Amino acid sequence: MRILVTGLGTFWGSHLAQHLEQLPEVEMIVGLDTQEPRLPLERTEFVKADSNYSILDRIVRATQVDTILHTHLIVDSTELPGRALHEINVIGTMNLLAAAGTAGSPVRKVIVKSSALAYGANYKDPYFFRESMSRSGPPRTRVERSLLEAAAFVRDFAIDNPHVTVTKLRFTNVLGDDVTTPFSKALRLPVAPEILGFDPRLQFTHETDVTGAMVFATRQNVPGAFNIAGDGAIPWSEVCAIVGRRRIALPPILTQWAAEPLRMARILDLPPEVLSLLRYGRAVDNSLFKRTGFRYHYSTAGTVDAFARSLRLEGAVGTNAPSYRYERDVETFFRHSPAVVRDQS
Amino acid sequence: MIDPPEPDDRPKPRTVTSEPVVDFPDPAEAVARSVALVPTTQRPERLDLEPNESEIRRGDVDPYGRSEHMREIARRIYDPMYRYWFRAEWEGLEHIPTDGGALLVANHAGAIPADAPAIMHGIETELHRPVYGLAENLFRAIPFVGTIWSRLGGVPAHPDNAYRLLKDDRQLVLVFPEGTKGTGKTYQDRYKLHRFGRAGFIEIAMRSGVPVVPIAVIGNEEAMPILFKSRRLAALTGLPYFPVTANMLAFGPLGAAIYFPSKFRIRVLPPVHFDVRPDQERYPRAQVMDQSDRIRDAIQDALYDMLRTRRSVWFG
């Protein structure tokens, strides 16, 4: 298996590459990003490329990549301004798939890490979205629009390239030891925000289940779109109780304005898609992916509990995030210098 | 799958001895310890055992938002109302299955309908089975009301929610096919069933492979009758209807919360089973409408039958 990972400099790209390196069937991994990898990688080749993937065509041909893991879809709109987000999610996906779908392309599998954000959050929603269902109302935020546009490119690609296995994984909100998401930020504060009078049902996926699902899709052949979420759905009040946080209420009307001072004071950025989640909640049906043989390590409540425990550890010993800095020369030396003795066994 | 089963290398519980704590460490051990203190970039695998679900949970809210604990409190508050105000009486309770899913279908009336809580309360106290009530999803958008309604067993009337409850979770689901047309009708139309929507409830029951149990309720239509409706105020408030009830005339603004003490009689009719394969994409329209009409007629006949034997609105 010869793998190309997009977004190697993001949390998911780096973590995924680290997992894939341990698989014996993976011959080669090449990672693309504008930023350097966040984690030390043994044998992944990092190529610094612009987010438009203009050199992708050449990379695919030169390395004879057969599997593309597209992790570079931004789902947290607080990370980037809207324009950059559109550029990465929509234009990036479009160019990536165009390069993967050229005549004679060696690509046989494409796995896209998308988000359940694409379903939106609306009072007309079903309690559990199935993969075949569409959202109840039109998308109103930039990130949701960009995800839907990207999804349309993926769908077109799957239709135009029936010989390629296209897997789209829609993840619900992720919590874990290391990952930073709007919800992990909110739960790290001494008091967690809520909207007065609303106690939405939410679902969480643990970060190890996210990489687990991506690796599973890489090794198995599972074409189609799949929801990924820990079992169950629990109210936000209970999430806060498990983590041990009191809640502070935002008013149910003009909520966006009330949240604005928090953003300006750089305490917490609650974008509209997160606010509508805090109002109506969202849950997805995760049974389809389980039927392909995938086993979750954490349920929704288990994810929240694992997060609470890692917060407690952090509170006791301080942040223990691994610090690593990518040094191009050092990495190149270890991978390619004839001075390094490889295969020491 | 990614994590191979790891050897049990959890730290063994330290035994407390009376030996002095301070001593000079063995050099080899000191080296090993200084190595261990150097921050590693690779995070060790989790060593703690995962607690099971029930140890983690801090509440009993189920995936549909219902809480048995909250239901219990609501039942305790509502019970005197049910027992001494409406004096609800049931017949044919044996028609409600004690196990497996069933779709309960009833007539609906009253500005603030009193039939839903009465039916849910009666079945839960008699049969000790939870009942989920399908209702307008508009509730979900109202602060507090939406949350409380959901904790008490209310579920937005989405076909997939009903299918899940009936088929996957084998629960009792209560639905009022008349919807807001039933609750919005005026006193002069009492006990005249409205059309049963587009018969979506029949399709849900067919798809989930469960029987429909028709229920006829009398007394409810006199508890909070609507005298007339204001179309302009409805448009202004965004409500499906803006009623002026007899209760409001009798009790003033308190009338929005006080029911007349009419006698409730609830009759459960024999379950209707459908001779179709479940989980079909669609069912013949004619068959669905036909079944819907049959159930509607059965409830209408039962209503007239019960009204024929009723001597008094207040004493039954």
XYZ file of C-alpha atoms in Angstrom:
661
model
C 0.000 0.000 0.000
C 1.395 3.378 -1.007
C -0.355 6.155 0.859
C -0.674 9.896 0.451
C -1.914 11.892 3.478
C -3.138 15.443 3.037
C -2.898 17.842 5.956
C 0.159 16.153 7.446
C 0.808 19.258 9.516
C -2.620 19.086 11.141
C -3.371 17.120 14.258
C -5.141 14.363 12.362
C -2.666 14.083 9.514
C 0.265 13.669 11.886
C -1.492 11.199 14.146
C -2.762 9.157 11.255
C 0.672 8.982 9.633
C 2.124 7.829 12.929
C -0.391 4.976 13.075
C 0.039 4.001 9.447
C 3.820 3.779 9.807
C 3.340 0.831 12.115
C 1.409 -1.187 9.567
C 3.601 -3.689 7.709
C 1.497 -3.541 4.556
C 2.143 0.187 4.164
C 5.164 0.484 1.884
C 5.408 4.231 1.715
C 3.678 7.303 3.129
C 3.974 10.739 1.673
C 2.386 13.661 3.446
C 1.420 17.073 2.092
C 0.841 20.276 3.956
C 1.823 23.909 4.145
C 2.850 23.349 7.767
C 5.389 20.939 9.125
C 4.370 17.695 10.844
C 3.517 17.996 14.535
C 4.733 14.599 15.561
C 7.998 12.753 15.011
C 7.523 10.424 12.078
C 9.803 7.520 11.237
C 9.444 7.021 7.549
C 6.767 9.416 6.289
C 8.057 11.704 3.556
C 6.905 15.258 4.087
C 6.406 17.483 1.073
C 5.725 21.116 1.732
C 3.027 22.063 -0.735
C 0.451 24.781 -1.048
C -3.111 23.973 -0.020
C -4.190 24.008 -3.667
C -2.225 20.826 -4.317
C -0.867 22.194 -7.593
C 2.023 19.692 -7.594
C -0.177 16.800 -6.570
C -0.491 15.419 -10.075
C 3.285 15.047 -10.260
C 3.532 13.509 -6.790
C 0.858 10.929 -7.524
C 2.595 9.913 -10.740
C 6.099 9.923 -9.295
C 5.285 7.937 -6.155
C 2.581 5.691 -7.659
C 0.280 6.380 -4.710
C -2.657 3.974 -4.563
C -4.458 5.331 -1.482
C -5.252 8.934 -0.602
C -6.268 9.915 2.923
C -7.806 13.341 2.730
C -7.661 14.608 6.308
C -7.272 18.242 5.385
C -10.878 19.384 5.747
C -11.158 22.121 8.345
C -14.263 21.641 10.507
C -13.425 24.077 13.284
C -14.243 27.480 11.843
C -12.454 29.260 14.679
C -9.118 28.036 13.324
C -9.081 30.057 10.149
C -10.788 33.009 8.489
C -13.632 32.102 6.149
C -11.734 32.679 2.926
C -8.854 30.406 3.855
C -11.321 27.784 5.015
C -13.128 27.842 1.678
C -9.797 27.635 -0.137
C -8.685 24.556 1.819
C -11.983 22.690 2.010
C -13.491 23.368 -1.390
C -10.681 24.290 -3.769
C -8.272 21.910 -2.060
C -10.644 18.959 -2.318
C -11.477 19.811 -5.905
C -7.839 19.914 -6.983
C -6.957 16.830 -4.995
C -9.680 14.766 -6.616
C -8.905 16.175 -10.050
C -5.320 14.985 -9.694
C -6.434 11.625 -8.335
C -8.832 11.107 -11.203
C -6.605 11.803 -14.206
C -6.359 9.126 -16.865
C -3.934 6.393 -15.844
C -3.932 7.478 -12.241
C -2.708 4.703 -9.906
C -5.128 5.790 -7.145
C -7.536 3.017 -6.144
C -8.812 4.268 -2.801
C -9.766 7.675 -1.421
C -10.753 8.187 2.213
C -12.150 11.555 3.247
C -12.310 12.711 6.849
C -15.454 14.805 6.935
C -17.741 15.915 9.715
C -21.296 15.388 10.913
C -21.392 19.174 10.833
C -22.653 18.648 7.302
C -26.012 17.572 8.808
C -26.426 20.895 10.613
C -28.484 21.265 13.772
C -32.112 22.232 13.489
C -35.287 21.673 15.503
C -36.754 19.750 12.561
C -33.930 17.202 12.622
C -34.460 13.511 13.289
C -32.949 12.382 16.572
C -30.418 10.196 14.784
C -29.212 11.088 11.309
C -28.682 8.129 9.017
C -26.136 8.372 6.229
C -28.892 8.593 3.620
C -30.605 11.582 5.246
C -29.963 15.158 4.316
C -30.004 18.195 6.525
C -33.293 19.869 7.482
C -32.457 23.382 6.402
C -30.014 25.125 4.100
C -26.489 25.602 5.490
C -26.001 29.019 7.042
C -22.371 28.994 8.059
C -19.336 29.094 5.866
C -17.833 25.904 7.229
C -21.036 23.928 6.641
C -21.356 25.263 3.107
C -17.751 24.399 2.348
C -18.201 20.851 3.677
C -21.272 20.334 1.509
C -19.452 21.638 -1.539
C -16.516 19.362 -0.814
C -18.951 16.468 -0.362
C -20.390 17.188 -3.807
C -16.897 16.935 -5.350
C -16.311 13.644 -3.550
C -19.636 12.295 -4.807
C -18.853 13.336 -8.366
C -15.446 11.724 -8.101
C -16.983 8.462 -6.899
C -19.403 8.453 -9.827
C -16.729 9.292 -12.408
C -14.258 6.735 -11.029
C -16.172 3.563 -10.261
C -12.897 1.618 -9.993
C -11.853 3.714 -6.989
C -13.123 2.858 -3.492
C -14.325 6.139 -2.037
C -14.993 6.202 1.697
C -16.367 9.261 3.402
C -16.312 9.287 7.183
C -18.470 11.848 8.991
C -17.193 12.315 12.500
C -19.138 13.817 15.368
C -17.477 16.139 17.894
C -14.147 14.756 18.983
C -12.682 14.807 22.474
C -9.437 13.291 23.647
C -6.154 13.766 25.443
C -4.509 15.925 22.806
C -6.975 17.217 20.271
C -8.341 20.745 20.472
C -11.945 21.244 19.350
C -14.540 23.916 20.195
C -16.031 21.547 22.773
C -12.700 20.665 24.357
C -11.992 24.379 24.652
C -15.391 25.016 26.235
C -14.950 22.156 28.706
C -11.485 23.338 29.706
C -12.909 26.593 31.027
C -13.843 26.771 34.722
C -17.491 27.177 33.699
C -18.973 25.769 30.523
C -21.405 27.756 28.359
C -24.985 26.676 27.762
C -28.040 28.317 26.248
C -30.710 29.085 28.804
C -33.569 26.580 28.661
C -31.837 24.181 26.265
C -30.169 20.924 27.142
C -29.287 19.324 23.800
C -28.447 15.699 23.129
C -24.860 15.423 21.944
C -22.513 12.716 20.755
C -18.764 12.494 21.041
C -16.072 10.405 19.399
C -12.768 9.720 21.096
C -9.655 10.745 19.170
C -8.334 7.167 19.193
C -11.582 6.012 17.570
C -11.140 8.688 14.902
C -7.701 7.430 13.888
C -8.962 3.885 14.437
C -11.797 4.416 11.971
C -9.492 6.030 9.408
C -6.978 3.179 9.665
C -9.819 0.654 9.483
C -11.106 2.241 6.276
C -7.565 2.207 4.877
C -7.088 -1.503 5.477
C -10.601 -2.675 4.563
C -12.648 -1.901 1.503
C -15.658 0.043 2.698
C -17.078 2.259 -0.062
C -19.685 4.853 0.840
C -20.430 7.453 3.478
C -20.391 6.471 7.144
C -21.227 8.220 10.390
C -18.667 7.857 13.148
C -19.816 8.508 16.709
C -19.528 6.912 20.113
C -22.617 4.911 21.120
C -25.437 6.790 22.784
C -26.345 10.443 23.076
C -26.234 12.360 26.330
C -27.445 15.815 27.346
C -24.980 18.677 27.546
C -25.766 19.130 31.259
C -24.586 15.584 31.867
C -21.440 16.099 29.787
C -20.610 19.043 32.034
C -21.424 16.982 35.147
C -19.082 14.173 34.075
C -16.284 16.650 33.453
C -17.181 18.435 36.698
C -18.053 21.810 35.238
C -20.714 24.260 36.299
C -22.612 25.907 33.500
C -23.182 29.536 32.739
C -26.196 30.408 30.629
C -26.245 32.491 27.491
C -29.629 34.054 26.688
C -31.820 32.049 24.269
C -32.403 35.100 22.093
C -29.602 37.118 20.502
C -27.267 34.366 21.620
C -24.714 35.249 18.977
C -24.405 38.777 20.335
C -24.139 37.555 23.893
C -21.312 35.240 22.879
C -19.460 38.046 21.120
C -17.756 39.506 24.254
C -16.394 36.036 25.041
C -14.819 35.921 21.621
C -13.432 39.440 21.826
C -11.932 38.733 25.243
C -10.398 35.607 23.689
C -11.998 33.424 26.340
C -14.050 31.246 24.031
C -15.034 31.497 20.392
C -18.490 30.040 19.842
C -19.196 30.113 16.106
C -22.824 29.865 14.915
C -22.583 26.139 14.124
C -21.498 25.414 17.706
C -24.225 27.635 19.127
C -26.898 25.799 17.148
C -25.455 22.538 18.476
C -25.775 23.880 22.023
C -29.379 24.726 21.210
C -30.701 21.708 19.299
C -27.930 19.135 19.598
C -27.271 16.452 17.035
C -26.800 12.725 17.000
C -26.084 10.294 14.195
C -26.769 6.617 13.657
C -23.413 4.852 13.898
C -24.651 1.347 13.121
C -23.715 1.266 9.434
C -19.967 1.504 10.040
C -20.216 -0.998 12.886
C -21.808 -3.423 10.441
C -18.647 -3.300 8.321
C -16.797 -4.759 11.312
C -15.422 -1.663 13.036
C -15.424 -1.728 16.838
C -15.437 1.450 18.884
C -13.224 1.687 21.908
C -15.279 4.427 23.579
C -18.981 5.196 23.836
C -20.144 8.820 23.953
C -20.211 8.811 27.760
C -16.912 6.911 27.805
C -15.324 9.552 25.569
C -16.440 12.337 27.886
C -15.200 10.382 30.896
C -11.808 9.706 29.293
C -11.543 13.397 28.524
C -12.444 14.270 32.124
C -9.712 11.958 33.378
C -7.093 13.432 31.085
C -8.133 16.909 32.300
C -7.658 15.770 35.896
C -4.202 14.431 35.092
C -3.378 17.686 33.365
C -4.575 19.607 36.407
C -2.272 17.547 38.599
C 0.948 17.448 36.585
C 0.482 20.295 34.140
C 0.212 19.980 30.402
C 2.136 17.023 29.088
C 1.639 17.593 25.413
C 4.586 16.144 23.544
C 6.751 18.929 22.186
C 8.297 18.301 18.830
C 9.726 20.493 16.138
C 10.233 19.333 12.620
C 13.795 19.951 11.399
C 14.011 19.360 7.697
C 17.736 18.607 7.576
C 17.606 16.212 10.506
C 14.639 14.320 9.078
C 16.212 14.117 5.652
C 19.458 12.907 7.182
C 17.805 10.067 9.075
C 15.732 8.984 6.118
C 18.194 9.259 3.268
C 21.805 9.637 4.396
C 23.957 6.617 3.545
C 25.617 7.148 6.942
C 22.522 5.921 8.770
C 22.448 2.167 9.240
C 18.871 1.052 8.562
C 17.408 -2.374 9.081
C 19.145 -3.046 12.374
C 17.680 -6.365 13.369
C -7.560 -3.367 16.334
C -4.773 -0.798 16.510
C -4.008 -1.468 20.146
C -2.654 -4.961 20.646
C -3.505 -6.449 24.023
C -0.871 -5.123 26.330
C 0.853 -6.976 29.163
C -0.345 -6.076 32.601
C 2.294 -3.551 33.542
C 0.221 -1.391 35.809
C 2.098 -0.269 38.904
C 1.575 -2.732 41.731
C 0.049 -1.229 44.866
C 2.833 -0.182 47.178
C 2.910 -2.003 50.486
C 3.436 0.188 53.503
C 6.347 -0.906 55.646
C 7.866 0.577 58.747
C 11.284 0.942 57.116
C 12.828 4.411 56.972
C 11.741 6.314 53.907
C 14.979 8.155 53.301
C 17.812 6.045 51.998
C 20.402 6.388 49.286
C 19.106 5.094 46.019
C 20.777 2.360 44.127
C 22.806 4.061 41.335
C 21.306 1.898 38.609
C 17.821 2.763 39.778
C 18.689 6.449 39.913
C 19.802 6.332 36.292
C 16.653 4.538 35.294
C 14.596 7.151 37.078
C 16.359 10.104 35.527
C 15.716 8.570 32.131
C 12.080 8.181 32.983
C 11.849 11.866 33.875
C 13.034 12.980 30.460
C 9.870 13.938 28.589
C 9.089 11.347 25.993
C 7.519 12.420 22.777
C 5.700 9.134 22.375
C 2.777 8.984 24.746
C 2.411 5.719 26.640
C -0.684 3.623 26.077
C -3.518 4.198 28.529
C -3.075 1.988 31.534
C -6.267 2.677 33.454
C -9.185 0.367 32.987
C -12.169 1.939 31.301
C -15.147 2.186 33.645
C -18.389 0.844 32.286
C -21.221 3.022 31.068
C -23.323 2.957 34.248
C -20.414 4.157 36.383
C -19.846 7.140 34.117
C -23.409 8.318 33.668
C -24.579 11.126 35.929
C -28.219 11.011 34.877
C -30.760 8.636 33.406
C -31.666 10.573 30.260
C -32.036 8.033 27.452
C -30.998 8.609 23.817
C -34.460 10.076 23.135
C -34.117 12.616 25.924
C -36.585 10.849 28.250
C -35.707 10.533 31.911
C -37.494 7.904 34.015
C -36.566 9.891 37.102
C -38.237 13.036 35.771
C -41.215 10.962 34.630
C -41.525 9.569 38.151
C -41.651 13.075 39.622
C -44.164 14.176 36.989
C -46.320 11.118 37.690
C -46.337 11.903 41.392
C -47.435 15.500 40.731
C -49.979 14.538 38.079
C -51.503 11.554 39.869
C -54.014 13.525 42.019
C -55.173 15.380 38.880
C -55.594 12.090 37.026
C -57.302 10.343 39.918
C -59.476 13.029 41.518
C -59.944 15.745 38.878
C -60.444 13.797 35.670
C -61.216 10.482 37.470
C -59.876 8.647 34.435
C -61.287 5.188 33.803
C -59.937 2.660 31.330
C -61.478 -0.200 29.483
C -59.730 -2.691 27.253
C -56.254 -2.089 28.735
C -55.490 -5.735 27.924
C -55.323 -4.725 24.249
C -52.046 -2.904 24.857
C -49.172 -5.339 24.409
C -47.073 -5.817 27.531
C -44.026 -6.519 25.398
C -42.769 -5.300 22.028
C -43.487 -2.170 20.047
C -46.938 -0.812 19.316
C -48.224 2.426 17.891
C -51.020 3.889 20.024
C -53.342 6.123 18.033
C -55.857 8.361 19.774
C -58.228 11.245 19.168
C -56.956 14.646 20.191
C -58.625 17.817 21.474
C -58.417 20.740 23.854
C -56.571 24.045 23.562
C -53.846 22.543 25.738
C -54.620 18.861 25.221
C -55.123 16.899 28.444
C -55.424 13.574 26.639
C -51.703 12.946 26.064
C -50.620 13.139 29.736
C -53.679 11.125 30.826
C -52.980 8.279 28.359
C -49.246 8.237 29.106
C -49.829 8.354 32.850
C -52.465 5.614 32.785
C -50.387 3.173 30.748
C -47.193 3.829 32.689
C -48.863 3.312 36.079
C -50.931 0.312 34.993
C -48.532 -1.533 32.700
C -45.205 -0.157 33.986
C -44.075 0.483 30.441
C -42.750 3.813 29.227
C -44.782 5.618 26.585
C -43.162 8.037 24.141
C -45.452 10.728 22.809
C -44.884 12.028 19.301
C -45.543 15.722 18.899
C -44.933 18.759 16.761
C -41.183 19.459 16.549
C -41.950 23.138 17.195
C -41.693 22.315 20.914
C -38.021 21.695 20.536
C -37.375 25.312 19.616
C -38.968 26.741 22.797
C -36.570 27.146 25.734
C -37.416 25.177 28.914
C -40.678 23.847 27.425
C -38.774 21.816 24.854
C -36.356 20.383 27.396
C -39.019 19.460 29.961
C -41.291 18.048 27.270
C -38.451 15.871 26.015
C -37.514 14.629 29.527
C -41.141 13.639 30.066
C -41.204 11.377 27.026
C -42.015 13.762 24.203
C -40.305 13.007 20.895
C -40.427 15.124 17.710
C -42.787 13.463 15.251
C -40.152 12.510 12.684
C -40.879 9.191 10.917
C -37.396 7.900 11.669
C -37.712 8.673 15.395
C -40.935 6.660 15.509
C -39.420 3.806 13.487
C -36.432 3.595 15.825
C -38.569 3.593 18.960
C -40.960 0.972 17.582
C -38.604 -1.316 15.706
C -35.184 -1.040 17.365
C -36.249 -0.281 20.924
C -39.649 -2.057 20.887
C -41.369 0.726 22.800
C -44.907 2.059 22.992
C -45.362 5.201 20.941
C -48.393 7.438 21.209
C -49.442 9.510 18.244
C -52.358 11.811 17.494
C -52.801 11.711 13.728
C -55.137 14.708 13.823
C -52.266 16.839 15.098
C -52.915 20.518 15.719
C -56.083 20.271 13.603
C -57.554 18.149 16.386
C -56.521 20.377 19.244
C -57.465 23.497 17.347
C -61.085 22.551 16.666
C -63.858 24.515 18.377
C -66.411 23.184 20.855
C -69.159 22.815 18.269
C -67.033 20.248 16.414
C -66.448 18.126 19.531
C -65.950 14.406 19.030
C -65.881 14.792 15.247
C -62.569 13.385 14.153
C -60.512 15.436 11.767
C -58.723 13.786 8.876
C -55.782 11.626 9.935
C -53.147 13.713 8.186
C -51.547 11.922 5.263
C -51.732 8.615 7.125
C -48.009 8.677 7.828
C -48.602 6.761 11.045
C -49.853 3.728 9.090
C -46.688 3.667 6.990
C -44.547 3.902 10.136
C -46.397 0.996 11.758
C -46.134 -1.074 8.554
C -42.446 -0.317 8.156
C -41.676 -1.140 11.785
C -43.848 -4.254 11.697
C -45.868 -3.316 14.769
C -49.636 -3.237 15.362
C -51.655 -0.055 15.682
C -53.685 0.152 18.887
C -56.587 2.631 18.486
C -57.644 4.528 21.589
C -60.829 6.565 22.061
C -60.952 9.229 24.782
C -64.053 11.052 25.987
C -64.243 13.833 28.534
C -61.167 15.553 27.204
C -63.147 17.644 24.738
C -64.998 19.358 27.604
C -61.902 19.947 29.756
C -60.635 22.975 27.840
C -62.995 23.653 24.945
C -62.144 26.338 22.414
C -64.988 28.791 21.823
C -63.367 30.768 19.062
C -59.939 31.379 17.574
C -58.121 34.541 16.675
C -56.409 34.216 13.366
C -54.646 37.557 13.728
C -53.122 36.710 17.129
C -52.055 33.303 15.827
C -50.207 34.968 12.973
C -48.685 37.451 15.391
C -47.467 34.867 17.905
C -46.498 32.234 15.347
C -48.668 29.617 17.060
C -50.676 27.117 14.981
C -53.859 28.602 16.542
C -54.651 31.210 19.173
C -57.630 29.966 21.184
C -60.123 31.689 23.418
C -61.347 28.937 25.711
C -64.365 28.613 27.965
C -61.877 28.268 30.802
C -60.525 31.740 30.089
C -64.031 33.199 30.277
C -64.677 31.342 33.517
C -61.377 31.865 35.321
C -59.798 34.810 33.528
C -56.122 34.496 32.664
C -55.853 31.504 35.015
C -58.082 29.680 32.551
C -55.027 29.001 30.424
C -53.924 26.568 33.151
C -57.153 25.269 34.731
C -59.154 22.442 33.207
C -62.828 21.804 33.829
C -63.247 18.619 35.895
C -64.829 16.515 33.177
C -64.906 12.732 33.602
C -62.345 10.922 31.417
C -63.148 7.594 29.877
C -60.502 5.888 27.785
C -61.295 2.839 25.685
C -58.559 0.768 24.067
C -59.726 -0.988 20.897
C -58.359 -4.310 19.623
C -54.942 -3.943 17.951
C -54.821 -3.780 14.158
C -52.101 -5.926 12.574
C -51.025 -5.297 9.022
C -50.415 -8.160 6.676
C -47.418 -6.562 4.938
C -43.660 -7.055 4.950
C -41.854 -4.584 7.199
C -38.955 -2.354 6.074
C -40.297 -1.657 2.594
C -39.289 1.510 0.822
C -42.938 2.362 0.245
C -46.401 0.851 0.619
C -49.298 1.144 -1.813
C -50.987 4.471 -1.219
C -54.479 3.001 -1.491
C -53.733 0.363 1.113
C -52.277 2.941 3.518
C -55.240 5.313 3.145
C -57.677 2.440 3.472
C -56.131 1.260 6.737
C -56.039 4.808 8.042
C -59.739 5.289 7.301
C -60.618 1.992 8.966
C -58.808 2.991 12.139
C -60.335 6.442 12.091
C -63.809 4.956 11.686
C -63.178 2.513 14.537
C -62.224 5.362 16.871
C -65.160 7.510 15.699
C -67.615 4.619 16.276
C -66.157 3.980 19.728
C -66.513 7.675 20.594
C -70.196 7.745 19.603
C -70.772 4.483 21.432
C -69.220 5.846 24.612
C -71.112 9.137 24.336
C -74.399 7.245 23.969
C -73.912 5.685 27.393
C -72.592 8.836 29.053
C -75.186 10.484 31.297
C -73.167 13.467 32.480
C -70.095 15.339 31.286
C -68.919 15.641 34.899
C -69.866 12.270 36.377
C -69.695 9.976 33.369
